[in-house]
Structures are given as C-alpha cells and as structure tokens.
C-alpha cells in the first residue's frame, strides 16, 4: 500500500490566490482528517470525515477554508483567498475506523507570500 | 473540550540513558492515548498507544503508563539511541459515536547525545 498520498508536496503562492490541497487516503479507510502544523500552534485538527461525511469542522479557522470529500478515495482542502498567516504544513491522515490508528500523509508545505 | 498539556518541551539525554515525557489531559471521558514520533521534515508516526482499560503497555524499549485517576500518561524510552532524536507528541481522544478527535500536546523535542 502506498499510504496516504498528498499533493502538492510544496506550494508557494501569493496572498489572495486560491489554494487547493489534495489527499488520497489509504484504501479501505473510512475516516479522514485534515491537520495544520505550525511552530506557534502545534498540530491542530481542522476537520474530519467519516464515510465521506464531515463530522466536525470546529477547527476550521474561518470561512476562507473549506473541505470536501466527494468519494472514499479523495478529499480536498481549499483556501480562498489565501493569506500569509495560512503558511504551514498541512497533513492529511486516515484511519480504518473512528478511534483507530491514524496514518499521516507526507504533508503539503504551504507558503503564502 | 479536551486539553492536553505536555512536558518538557525539550529534553536532552546521553545515549543509553532513559527519557520520560509526561502529559496531562482534562476530559476524564477520554479513553485513547497515542504517542507519535515526528522526525525533522517528516510526518508524525504512531509509536505506541494505550486505551483506558490498561495501565501500562510496553514495546521493546518504549513503554507508556496511564493514570486515569490523576489524568496523566507518560512515555518512557529506555537505552536511548541517537535515532530516537525527534519530536514526540502525545494525544488524547474520546472515541464514541461521532465525537472522535485527537487533541495533541505541544510536543517534546528529544535530543540523544552520542
């Protein structure tokens, strides 16, 4: 198994631009999580899905952030418009069930200039 | 909601010594406590976990203890090696119905000096 796949691995964009991060969970996993990691705030859960349904989005910073999971093998996290304070590493993780081990993807390092 | 505090923020030990990292949590209903290791520039990876029906769990040089009464849990690494150098995160989770989420501690940067 290839593990959790994220793309792009690095993204540099200018303030105000739209950014879309992509994630492919491990096949068969039914829970998917989006995290943001910064030095200041550590590892924060943004949103998670169970069986493609958003369960808890209380960690989404503001309306500029949105996430979708149109099917069991794909999810996106979109930031529109992006701001410099959104610069961080964004991780996607998946698990076989709620409460099971979470497997993290390699992350997307986002830099907003 | 759940809050997890982790100490120390940095820890430096001599190779071969033991390292202990401690975490406390606030929600007494939390019942799953994983530990993740993150090497520089890499993804967090699970190294050991414990559930609330167990007080201690060991895997080779790594052990985790849980005290539900005091609401704290600890990671113990014995016979440390330079490759143990990384950032370690504890987490707590309430796993029931749709309220499952991992709340992470702030991390401990462990340096093992050769």
PDB file of C-alpha atoms in Angstrom:
ATOM      1  CA  UNK A   1       0.000   0.000   0.000  1.00  0.00           C
ATOM      2  CA  UNK A   2       1.294   3.452  -0.911  1.00  0.00           C
ATOM      3  CA  UNK A   3      -0.012   5.015   2.268  1.00  0.00           C
ATOM      4  CA  UNK A   4      -1.775   8.354   2.411  1.00  0.00           C
ATOM      5  CA  UNK A   5      -0.946  10.445  -0.646  1.00  0.00           C
ATOM      6  CA  UNK A   6      -0.929  14.225  -0.634  1.00  0.00           C
ATOM      7  CA  UNK A   7      -0.344  16.719  -3.399  1.00  0.00           C
ATOM      8  CA  UNK A   8       1.288  19.026  -3.976  1.00  0.00           C
ATOM      9  CA  UNK A   9       4.198  18.467  -1.569  1.00  0.00           C
ATOM     10  CA  UNK A  10       5.134  22.133  -1.720  1.00  0.00           C
ATOM     11  CA  UNK A  11       3.073  25.129  -2.713  1.00  0.00           C
ATOM     12  CA  UNK A  12       4.186  28.731  -2.940  1.00  0.00           C
ATOM     13  CA  UNK A  13       1.537  31.279  -3.769  1.00  0.00           C
ATOM     14  CA  UNK A  14       0.770  34.931  -3.409  1.00  0.00           C
ATOM     15  CA  UNK A  15      -1.676  36.423  -0.969  1.00  0.00           C
ATOM     16  CA  UNK A  16      -5.208  36.426  -2.331  1.00  0.00           C
ATOM     17  CA  UNK A  17      -4.765  33.382  -4.540  1.00  0.00           C
ATOM     18  CA  UNK A  18      -6.829  30.225  -4.206  1.00  0.00           C
ATOM     19  CA  UNK A  19      -5.019  27.151  -2.917  1.00  0.00           C
ATOM     20  CA  UNK A  20      -6.251  23.574  -3.214  1.00  0.00           C
ATOM     21  CA  UNK A  21      -4.623  20.734  -1.322  1.00  0.00           C
ATOM     22  CA  UNK A  22      -5.400  17.143  -2.211  1.00  0.00           C
ATOM     23  CA  UNK A  23      -5.442  13.888  -0.313  1.00  0.00           C
ATOM     24  CA  UNK A  24      -5.944  10.251  -1.153  1.00  0.00           C
ATOM     25  CA  UNK A  25      -6.497   8.131   1.963  1.00  0.00           C
ATOM     26  CA  UNK A  26      -5.384   4.545   2.388  1.00  0.00           C
ATOM     27  CA  UNK A  27      -7.752   2.247   0.530  1.00  0.00           C
ATOM     28  CA  UNK A  28     -10.403   0.869   2.846  1.00  0.00           C
ATOM     29  CA  UNK A  29     -10.000   3.548   5.490  1.00  0.00           C
ATOM     30  CA  UNK A  30     -13.278   5.259   6.291  1.00  0.00           C
ATOM     31  CA  UNK A  31     -12.101   8.204   8.395  1.00  0.00           C
ATOM     32  CA  UNK A  32     -10.094  11.134   7.040  1.00  0.00           C
ATOM     33  CA  UNK A  33      -8.553  14.022   8.953  1.00  0.00           C
ATOM     34  CA  UNK A  34      -7.009  17.345   7.916  1.00  0.00           C
ATOM     35  CA  UNK A  35      -4.404  18.886  10.264  1.00  0.00           C
ATOM     36  CA  UNK A  36      -2.348  22.061  10.187  1.00  0.00           C
ATOM     37  CA  UNK A  37       1.074  22.253  11.837  1.00  0.00           C
ATOM     38  CA  UNK A  38       2.901  25.463  12.759  1.00  0.00           C
ATOM     39  CA  UNK A  39       5.605  26.260  15.259  1.00  0.00           C
ATOM     40  CA  UNK A  40       3.302  28.600  17.140  1.00  0.00           C
ATOM     41  CA  UNK A  41       0.144  26.489  17.308  1.00  0.00           C
ATOM     42  CA  UNK A  42       1.488  22.949  17.000  1.00  0.00           C
ATOM     43  CA  UNK A  43      -0.648  20.255  15.394  1.00  0.00           C
ATOM     44  CA  UNK A  44      -4.276  21.330  15.012  1.00  0.00           C
ATOM     45  CA  UNK A  45      -7.198  19.288  13.730  1.00  0.00           C
ATOM     46  CA  UNK A  46      -9.098  21.302  11.121  1.00  0.00           C
ATOM     47  CA  UNK A  47     -11.846  18.901  10.062  1.00  0.00           C
ATOM     48  CA  UNK A  48     -12.562  15.212   9.842  1.00  0.00           C
ATOM     49  CA  UNK A  49     -14.816  12.997   7.763  1.00  0.00           C
ATOM     50  CA  UNK A  50     -16.333   9.622   8.459  1.00  0.00           C
ATOM     51  CA  UNK A  51     -17.661   7.678   5.471  1.00  0.00           C
ATOM     52  CA  UNK A  52     -17.229  10.840   3.349  1.00  0.00           C
ATOM     53  CA  UNK A  53     -19.442  12.906   5.678  1.00  0.00           C
ATOM     54  CA  UNK A  54     -17.950  15.885   7.556  1.00  0.00           C
ATOM     55  CA  UNK A  55     -18.315  15.145  11.269  1.00  0.00           C
ATOM     56  CA  UNK A  56     -16.530  18.008  12.995  1.00  0.00           C
ATOM     57  CA  UNK A  57     -15.283  21.181  11.330  1.00  0.00           C
ATOM     58  CA  UNK A  58     -14.912  23.217  14.503  1.00  0.00           C
ATOM     59  CA  UNK A  59     -11.176  23.525  13.868  1.00  0.00           C
ATOM     60  CA  UNK A  60     -11.557  25.264  10.516  1.00  0.00           C
ATOM     61  CA  UNK A  61     -10.124  28.725  11.141  1.00  0.00           C
ATOM     62  CA  UNK A  62     -12.614  30.749   9.151  1.00  0.00           C
ATOM     63  CA  UNK A  63     -14.844  30.827   6.099  1.00  0.00           C
ATOM     64  CA  UNK A  64     -11.844  31.096   3.803  1.00  0.00           C
ATOM     65  CA  UNK A  65     -11.228  27.411   4.498  1.00  0.00           C
ATOM     66  CA  UNK A  66     -13.411  24.672   3.053  1.00  0.00           C
ATOM     67  CA  UNK A  67     -13.029  20.912   2.695  1.00  0.00           C
ATOM     68  CA  UNK A  68     -14.806  18.297   0.642  1.00  0.00           C
ATOM     69  CA  UNK A  69     -14.745  14.539   0.304  1.00  0.00           C
ATOM     70  CA  UNK A  70     -16.702  13.635  -2.839  1.00  0.00           C
ATOM     71  CA  UNK A  71     -15.829   9.941  -2.563  1.00  0.00           C
ATOM     72  CA  UNK A  72     -13.981   7.482  -0.363  1.00  0.00           C
ATOM     73  CA  UNK A  73     -10.672   7.936  -2.149  1.00  0.00           C
ATOM     74  CA  UNK A  74     -10.317  11.690  -2.460  1.00  0.00           C
ATOM     75  CA  UNK A  75     -10.515  14.836  -0.359  1.00  0.00           C
ATOM     76  CA  UNK A  76      -9.617  18.476  -0.895  1.00  0.00           C
ATOM     77  CA  UNK A  77      -8.856  21.363   1.415  1.00  0.00           C
ATOM     78  CA  UNK A  78      -9.317  24.751  -0.197  1.00  0.00           C
ATOM     79  CA  UNK A  79      -8.219  28.174   0.999  1.00  0.00           C
ATOM     80  CA  UNK A  80      -9.720  31.155  -0.788  1.00  0.00           C
ATOM     81  CA  UNK A  81      -8.369  33.793  -0.564  1.00  0.00           C
ATOM     82  CA  UNK A  82      -5.066  32.734   0.968  1.00  0.00           C
ATOM     83  CA  UNK A  83      -3.195  34.911   3.477  1.00  0.00           C
ATOM     84  CA  UNK A  84       0.418  34.848   4.742  1.00  0.00           C
ATOM     85  CA  UNK A  85      -0.748  33.538   8.143  1.00  0.00           C
ATOM     86  CA  UNK A  86      -2.006  30.400   6.385  1.00  0.00           C
ATOM     87  CA  UNK A  87       1.603  29.365   5.784  1.00  0.00           C
ATOM     88  CA  UNK A  88       2.044  25.988   7.467  1.00  0.00           C
ATOM     89  CA  UNK A  89       2.408  22.293   6.811  1.00  0.00           C
ATOM     90  CA  UNK A  90      -0.961  20.678   6.134  1.00  0.00           C
ATOM     91  CA  UNK A  91      -1.280  16.981   6.894  1.00  0.00           C
ATOM     92  CA  UNK A  92      -3.971  14.588   5.833  1.00  0.00           C
ATOM     93  CA  UNK A  93      -4.445  11.391   7.858  1.00  0.00           C
ATOM     94  CA  UNK A  94      -6.735   8.408   7.545  1.00  0.00           C
ATOM     95  CA  UNK A  95      -7.829   5.585   9.807  1.00  0.00           C
ATOM     96  CA  UNK A  96      -9.703   2.344   9.432  1.00  0.00           C
ATOM     97  CA  UNK A  97     -12.344   3.372  11.915  1.00  0.00           C
ATOM     98  CA  UNK A  98     -13.137   6.118  14.315  1.00  0.00           C
ATOM     99  CA  UNK A  99     -10.716   5.692  17.186  1.00  0.00           C
ATOM    100  CA  UNK A 100      -8.226   3.621  15.211  1.00  0.00           C
ATOM    101  CA  UNK A 101      -4.584   4.427  14.461  1.00  0.00           C
ATOM    102  CA  UNK A 102      -4.255   7.454  12.219  1.00  0.00           C
ATOM    103  CA  UNK A 103      -1.784   7.226   9.346  1.00  0.00           C
ATOM    104  CA  UNK A 104      -0.418  10.562   8.222  1.00  0.00           C
ATOM    105  CA  UNK A 105       0.444  11.610   4.706  1.00  0.00           C
ATOM    106  CA  UNK A 106       3.763  13.331   3.897  1.00  0.00           C
ATOM    107  CA  UNK A 107       2.194  16.772   4.206  1.00  0.00           C
ATOM    108  CA  UNK A 108       1.955  19.836   1.992  1.00  0.00           C
ATOM    109  CA  UNK A 109       4.199  22.741   2.894  1.00  0.00           C
ATOM    110  CA  UNK A 110       2.280  25.902   2.016  1.00  0.00           C
ATOM    111  CA  UNK A 111       3.952  29.283   1.768  1.00  0.00           C
ATOM    112  CA  UNK A 112       1.790  32.328   1.145  1.00  0.00           C
ATOM    113  CA  UNK A 113       3.805  35.406   0.213  1.00  0.00           C
TER     114      UNK A 113
ATOM    115  CA  UNK B   1     -13.436  20.260  25.342  1.00  0.00           C
ATOM    116  CA  UNK B   2     -10.289  18.240  25.819  1.00  0.00           C
ATOM    117  CA  UNK B   3      -6.985  19.953  26.586  1.00  0.00           C
ATOM    118  CA  UNK B   4      -3.632  18.165  26.616  1.00  0.00           C
ATOM    119  CA  UNK B   5      -0.510  19.560  28.249  1.00  0.00           C
ATOM    120  CA  UNK B   6       2.908  18.052  27.570  1.00  0.00           C
ATOM    121  CA  UNK B   7       6.212  18.436  29.426  1.00  0.00           C
ATOM    122  CA  UNK B   8       9.042  19.044  28.989  1.00  0.00           C
ATOM    123  CA  UNK B   9       9.183  20.991  25.735  1.00  0.00           C
ATOM    124  CA  UNK B  10      12.809  19.952  25.197  1.00  0.00           C
ATOM    125  CA  UNK B  11      14.786  17.059  26.641  1.00  0.00           C
ATOM    126  CA  UNK B  12      18.447  16.255  26.178  1.00  0.00           C
ATOM    127  CA  UNK B  13      19.837  12.913  27.364  1.00  0.00           C
ATOM    128  CA  UNK B  14      23.031  10.959  26.969  1.00  0.00           C
ATOM    129  CA  UNK B  15      22.905   7.892  24.753  1.00  0.00           C
ATOM    130  CA  UNK B  16      21.946   4.890  26.839  1.00  0.00           C
ATOM    131  CA  UNK B  17      20.040   6.900  29.435  1.00  0.00           C
ATOM    132  CA  UNK B  18      16.278   6.851  29.838  1.00  0.00           C
ATOM    133  CA  UNK B  19      13.882   9.575  28.724  1.00  0.00           C
ATOM    134  CA  UNK B  20      10.467  10.315  30.202  1.00  0.00           C
ATOM    135  CA  UNK B  21       7.824  12.589  28.694  1.00  0.00           C
ATOM    136  CA  UNK B  22       4.648  13.417  30.600  1.00  0.00           C
ATOM    137  CA  UNK B  23       1.192  14.523  29.517  1.00  0.00           C
ATOM    138  CA  UNK B  24      -1.948  15.519  31.359  1.00  0.00           C
ATOM    139  CA  UNK B  25      -5.453  15.719  29.955  1.00  0.00           C
ATOM    140  CA  UNK B  26      -8.615  17.431  31.119  1.00  0.00           C
ATOM    141  CA  UNK B  27     -11.558  15.324  29.926  1.00  0.00           C
ATOM    142  CA  UNK B  28     -11.999  12.326  32.218  1.00  0.00           C
ATOM    143  CA  UNK B  29     -14.041  10.614  29.493  1.00  0.00           C
ATOM    144  CA  UNK B  30     -11.019  10.394  27.161  1.00  0.00           C
ATOM    145  CA  UNK B  31     -10.161   6.770  26.572  1.00  0.00           C
ATOM    146  CA  UNK B  32      -7.450   6.536  23.903  1.00  0.00           C
ATOM    147  CA  UNK B  33      -3.908   7.894  24.258  1.00  0.00           C
ATOM    148  CA  UNK B  34      -1.487   7.534  21.344  1.00  0.00           C
ATOM    149  CA  UNK B  35       2.100   8.733  21.083  1.00  0.00           C
ATOM    150  CA  UNK B  36       3.540   9.943  17.782  1.00  0.00           C
ATOM    151  CA  UNK B  37       7.139  10.467  16.755  1.00  0.00           C
ATOM    152  CA  UNK B  38       7.997  13.101  14.163  1.00  0.00           C
ATOM    153  CA  UNK B  39      11.469  13.310  12.686  1.00  0.00           C
ATOM    154  CA  UNK B  40      12.624  16.545  11.121  1.00  0.00           C
ATOM    155  CA  UNK B  41      10.731  17.230   7.905  1.00  0.00           C
ATOM    156  CA  UNK B  42       8.770  14.003   8.155  1.00  0.00           C
ATOM    157  CA  UNK B  43       5.222  13.019   9.023  1.00  0.00           C
ATOM    158  CA  UNK B  44       4.086  12.041  12.551  1.00  0.00           C
ATOM    159  CA  UNK B  45       4.101   8.269  13.026  1.00  0.00           C
ATOM    160  CA  UNK B  46       2.435   6.259  15.767  1.00  0.00           C
ATOM    161  CA  UNK B  47       4.926   4.537  18.058  1.00  0.00           C
ATOM    162  CA  UNK B  48       2.681   3.249  20.822  1.00  0.00           C
ATOM    163  CA  UNK B  49      -0.822   3.752  22.178  1.00  0.00           C
ATOM    164  CA  UNK B  50      -2.823   2.819  25.227  1.00  0.00           C
ATOM    165  CA  UNK B  51      -6.511   2.576  25.992  1.00  0.00           C
ATOM    166  CA  UNK B  52      -8.166   3.409  29.260  1.00  0.00           C
ATOM    167  CA  UNK B  53      -8.729  -0.179  30.294  1.00  0.00           C
ATOM    168  CA  UNK B  54      -4.955  -0.723  30.503  1.00  0.00           C
ATOM    169  CA  UNK B  55      -2.495   0.856  32.959  1.00  0.00           C
ATOM    170  CA  UNK B  56       0.750   0.097  31.159  1.00  0.00           C
ATOM    171  CA  UNK B  57       1.910  -1.098  27.783  1.00  0.00           C
ATOM    172  CA  UNK B  58       5.401  -1.944  26.618  1.00  0.00           C
ATOM    173  CA  UNK B  59       7.006  -2.455  23.226  1.00  0.00           C
ATOM    174  CA  UNK B  60      10.724  -3.203  23.369  1.00  0.00           C
ATOM    175  CA  UNK B  61      12.440  -0.016  24.608  1.00  0.00           C
ATOM    176  CA  UNK B  62       9.234   2.014  24.687  1.00  0.00           C
ATOM    177  CA  UNK B  63       6.567   1.947  27.375  1.00  0.00           C
ATOM    178  CA  UNK B  64       3.529   4.037  28.183  1.00  0.00           C
ATOM    179  CA  UNK B  65       1.807   4.312  31.551  1.00  0.00           C
ATOM    180  CA  UNK B  66      -1.647   5.687  32.245  1.00  0.00           C
ATOM    181  CA  UNK B  67      -3.087   7.003  35.498  1.00  0.00           C
ATOM    182  CA  UNK B  68      -6.772   7.689  34.919  1.00  0.00           C
ATOM    183  CA  UNK B  69      -7.357   8.969  38.421  1.00  0.00           C
ATOM    184  CA  UNK B  70      -4.735  11.669  38.035  1.00  0.00           C
ATOM    185  CA  UNK B  71      -5.486  12.092  34.311  1.00  0.00           C
ATOM    186  CA  UNK B  72      -1.925  11.764  33.193  1.00  0.00           C
ATOM    187  CA  UNK B  73       0.085   9.429  30.993  1.00  0.00           C
ATOM    188  CA  UNK B  74       3.768   9.115  30.279  1.00  0.00           C
ATOM    189  CA  UNK B  75       6.139   7.826  27.624  1.00  0.00           C
ATOM    190  CA  UNK B  76       9.273   6.039  28.756  1.00  0.00           C
ATOM    191  CA  UNK B  77      12.171   5.327  26.417  1.00  0.00           C
ATOM    192  CA  UNK B  78      14.964   3.183  27.820  1.00  0.00           C
ATOM    193  CA  UNK B  79      18.503   2.725  26.468  1.00  0.00           C
ATOM    194  CA  UNK B  80      18.094   5.757  24.226  1.00  0.00           C
ATOM    195  CA  UNK B  81      19.879   5.846  20.870  1.00  0.00           C
ATOM    196  CA  UNK B  82      20.717   8.788  18.588  1.00  0.00           C
ATOM    197  CA  UNK B  83      17.961   7.685  16.192  1.00  0.00           C
ATOM    198  CA  UNK B  84      15.441   8.334  18.972  1.00  0.00           C
ATOM    199  CA  UNK B  85      16.105  12.064  18.468  1.00  0.00           C
ATOM    200  CA  UNK B  86      12.842  13.574  17.215  1.00  0.00           C
ATOM    201  CA  UNK B  87       9.765  15.466  18.368  1.00  0.00           C
ATOM    202  CA  UNK B  88       7.307  13.353  20.327  1.00  0.00           C
ATOM    203  CA  UNK B  89       3.611  14.203  20.582  1.00  0.00           C
ATOM    204  CA  UNK B  90       1.089  12.792  22.982  1.00  0.00           C
ATOM    205  CA  UNK B  91      -2.618  12.902  22.227  1.00  0.00           C
ATOM    206  CA  UNK B  92      -5.915  12.143  23.890  1.00  0.00           C
ATOM    207  CA  UNK B  93      -9.162  11.137  22.323  1.00  0.00           C
ATOM    208  CA  UNK B  94     -12.713  10.372  23.228  1.00  0.00           C
ATOM    209  CA  UNK B  95     -13.802   7.560  20.949  1.00  0.00           C
ATOM    210  CA  UNK B  96     -17.530   7.265  20.965  1.00  0.00           C
ATOM    211  CA  UNK B  97     -20.170   7.956  18.346  1.00  0.00           C
ATOM    212  CA  UNK B  98     -19.201  10.865  16.158  1.00  0.00           C
ATOM    213  CA  UNK B  99     -17.180  12.833  18.675  1.00  0.00           C
ATOM    214  CA  UNK B 100     -13.853  11.221  17.922  1.00  0.00           C
ATOM    215  CA  UNK B 101     -10.904  13.545  17.511  1.00  0.00           C
ATOM    216  CA  UNK B 102      -7.261  13.556  18.602  1.00  0.00           C
ATOM    217  CA  UNK B 103      -6.151  16.521  20.684  1.00  0.00           C
ATOM    218  CA  UNK B 104      -2.364  16.765  20.555  1.00  0.00           C
ATOM    219  CA  UNK B 105       0.060  18.042  23.141  1.00  0.00           C
ATOM    220  CA  UNK B 106       2.538  20.725  22.150  1.00  0.00           C
ATOM    221  CA  UNK B 107       5.381  18.267  21.569  1.00  0.00           C
ATOM    222  CA  UNK B 108       8.708  17.399  23.192  1.00  0.00           C
ATOM    223  CA  UNK B 109      11.923  17.772  21.272  1.00  0.00           C
ATOM    224  CA  UNK B 110      14.193  14.904  22.369  1.00  0.00           C
ATOM    225  CA  UNK B 111      17.904  15.062  21.669  1.00  0.00           C
ATOM    226  CA  UNK B 112      20.009  11.987  22.345  1.00  0.00           C
ATOM    227  CA  UNK B 113      23.694  12.915  22.598  1.00  0.00           C
ATOM    228  CA  UNK B 114      26.100  10.253  21.316  1.00  0.00           C
TER     229      UNK B 114
END
